[in-house]
Coordinates of C-alpha atoms in Angstrom, one line a residue:
E224 CA -233.4 134.8 -117.3
L225 CA -229.7 135.2 -117.7
D226 CA -229.5 139.1 -119.1
L227 CA -230.3 140.4 -115.9
L228 CA -228.8 144.0 -116.0
G229 CA -231.2 144.0 -119.0
K230 CA -234.5 142.9 -117.3
I231 CA -233.0 145.7 -114.4
M232 CA -232.2 148.9 -117.8
G233 CA -235.9 148.8 -118.8
A234 CA -236.4 145.3 -120.2
D235 CA -238.5 144.7 -117.0
P236 CA -239.4 148.4 -116.3
G237 CA -241.0 146.5 -112.2
L238 CA -238.2 144.8 -111.7
P239 CA -236.1 147.2 -109.2
A240 CA -239.2 148.5 -107.4
R241 CA -240.1 144.5 -106.9
V242 CA -236.3 144.7 -105.0
G243 CA -237.2 147.8 -103.0
L244 CA -234.2 149.3 -105.4
T245 CA -233.9 152.1 -107.8
Q246 CA -232.9 151.4 -111.4
E247 CA -229.9 153.0 -110.8
Q248 CA -229.1 151.2 -107.3
M249 CA -229.7 147.1 -108.7
A250 CA -227.9 148.3 -112.4
F251 CA -224.7 149.4 -109.9
R252 CA -225.0 146.5 -107.3
F253 CA -225.2 144.0 -110.7
T254 CA -221.9 145.3 -112.3
K255 CA -220.4 146.1 -109.1
I256 CA -220.5 142.6 -109.1
R257 CA -219.4 141.6 -111.9
S258 CA -217.3 143.6 -112.4
L259 CA -216.0 142.0 -109.0
L260 CA -216.2 138.4 -110.4
M261 CA -214.1 139.4 -113.6
E262 CA -210.9 141.1 -111.6
E263 CA -210.7 138.5 -109.2
L264 CA -211.4 135.6 -111.3
G265 CA -211.1 136.5 -114.4
C266 CA -214.1 135.6 -115.8
S267 CA -215.2 137.0 -119.5
E268 CA -217.7 140.2 -118.7
A269 CA -220.2 138.0 -120.6
A270 CA -219.4 134.8 -117.8
A271 CA -220.0 136.6 -114.9
G272 CA -223.3 138.5 -116.2
V273 CA -224.7 134.8 -116.0
C274 CA -223.1 133.8 -112.5
V275 CA -224.8 137.2 -110.7
A276 CA -228.2 136.6 -113.2
L277 CA -228.2 133.0 -112.4
A278 CA -226.5 133.5 -108.0
A279 CA -229.6 135.9 -107.9
T280 CA -232.9 133.9 -108.7
G281 CA -230.8 130.9 -106.7
K282 CA -230.6 127.7 -107.9
E283 CA -233.8 126.7 -107.4
M284 CA -235.8 129.7 -108.6
Q285 CA -236.7 130.8 -105.6
H286 CA -235.9 134.3 -107.2
A287 CA -237.7 134.6 -110.0
G288 CA -239.1 137.6 -110.6
R289 CA -237.7 139.2 -106.8
P290 CA -233.7 138.3 -107.8
Q291 CA -231.2 138.6 -104.5
I292 CA -227.8 140.3 -106.2
P293 CA -225.3 139.1 -102.9
A294 CA -223.4 141.9 -101.6
P295 CA -219.6 141.9 -102.6
R296 CA -218.8 140.5 -98.7
R297 CA -221.1 137.9 -98.8
V298 CA -219.1 137.3 -102.5
M299 CA -215.5 137.7 -101.4
S300 CA -216.7 135.3 -98.3
A301 CA -218.2 132.4 -100.9
L302 CA -214.9 133.2 -102.9
K303 CA -212.4 133.3 -100.0
W304 CA -213.4 129.6 -98.6
L305 CA -213.7 128.0 -101.8
E306 CA -210.0 128.8 -101.6
T307 CA -209.9 127.8 -98.2
F308 CA -211.0 125.3 -97.5
T309 CA -211.6 123.1 -101.5
L310 CA -209.0 122.3 -104.1
A311 CA -210.3 125.4 -105.7
S312 CA -207.5 127.9 -106.9
R313 CA -207.3 131.2 -109.2
Q314 CA -203.8 130.6 -109.9
D315 CA -205.0 127.9 -112.0
G316 CA -208.7 129.0 -113.1
S317 CA -210.5 125.9 -111.0
L318 CA -212.2 128.6 -108.6
R319 CA -213.6 130.4 -111.5
A320 CA -214.3 126.9 -113.8
V321 CA -216.6 125.8 -110.2
V322 CA -217.8 129.6 -110.1
E323 CA -218.9 129.4 -113.2
K324 CA -220.5 125.6 -113.8
H325 CA -222.0 126.8 -110.3
P326 CA -222.8 130.8 -109.7
F327 CA -224.9 129.4 -106.4
M328 CA -222.2 129.4 -104.3
I329 CA -220.8 132.5 -104.8
A330 CA -224.6 133.3 -103.5
K331 CA -223.8 130.8 -100.8
S332 CA -222.5 132.4 -96.5
I333 CA -219.8 130.4 -94.6
E334 CA -223.1 128.6 -91.8
A335 CA -224.3 127.3 -95.2
F336 CA -221.0 126.3 -97.0
Q337 CA -219.4 125.1 -93.1
A338 CA -223.1 122.8 -92.5
N339 CA -222.7 121.3 -96.2
K340 CA -219.2 120.7 -95.4
D341 CA -220.0 119.0 -92.2
L342 CA -222.6 116.6 -93.6
C343 CA -220.5 115.3 -95.9
P344 CA -219.5 112.0 -95.3
D345 CA -215.8 110.6 -94.4
S346 CA -215.6 108.3 -97.2
I347 CA -216.0 111.8 -99.9
D348 CA -212.9 114.4 -99.7
Y349 CA -214.5 116.9 -99.8
K350 CA -211.7 119.4 -100.8
S351 CA -212.0 117.3 -104.5
A352 CA -216.2 116.7 -104.5
V353 CA -215.9 120.1 -105.2
V354 CA -213.6 121.3 -107.6
F355 CA -214.7 118.2 -109.3
R356 CA -218.5 117.5 -108.5
P357 CA -219.5 121.2 -107.3
D358 CA -223.5 120.7 -107.5
R359 CA -222.9 118.6 -104.6
V360 CA -221.9 122.1 -102.4
D361 CA -226.1 121.8 -101.7
K362 CA -226.5 119.0 -100.1
V363 CA -228.4 119.2 -96.7
F364 CA -228.1 115.8 -96.0
E365 CA -227.3 112.7 -94.5
C366 CA -228.8 109.3 -94.8
G367 CA -225.7 106.7 -94.9
G368 CA -225.9 105.3 -98.3
T369 CA -229.3 104.0 -98.0
C370 CA -230.3 106.0 -100.9
K371 CA -228.7 104.4 -103.0
G372 CA -227.7 107.5 -104.6
R373 CA -231.4 107.8 -106.4
C374 CA -232.4 111.2 -103.8
G375 CA -230.5 113.7 -105.0
S376 CA -230.5 115.5 -101.4
C377 CA -227.8 113.9 -100.0
W378 CA -223.8 113.3 -100.9
F379 CA -224.3 109.5 -102.7
G380 CA -226.8 111.2 -105.1

């Protein structure tokens, strides 16, 4: 799954058709987002390619076989949101580190980020939690800690 461009360019010849694109269109989308991550965050070409592949496949592999490469506008919105509402910063490289550690964030909508932020309990500092524990950005349930961190669906997990 990590060599998405290789699959697009021939290792999986039916891949572009499965997502309703030509090979050229899908390769263009991939390289556009990879270049965006390289320019905006300073990612290496290899790291940016892996980030695009993982974001397109989905955190739970929900798009395996039919990868959904995020649009440039969505990626830029996600980066801006992270920089505005968390401690992640382009200047110190922490935004790059967060994206490389948890690339699924570049495909999240602003609404999904906001819903996640709204679920963050007052006892947890959202701004730092997303930077130091980026896996928390997908928490979708608030139990108030009654699960004692065993469920994995809430901010305490």
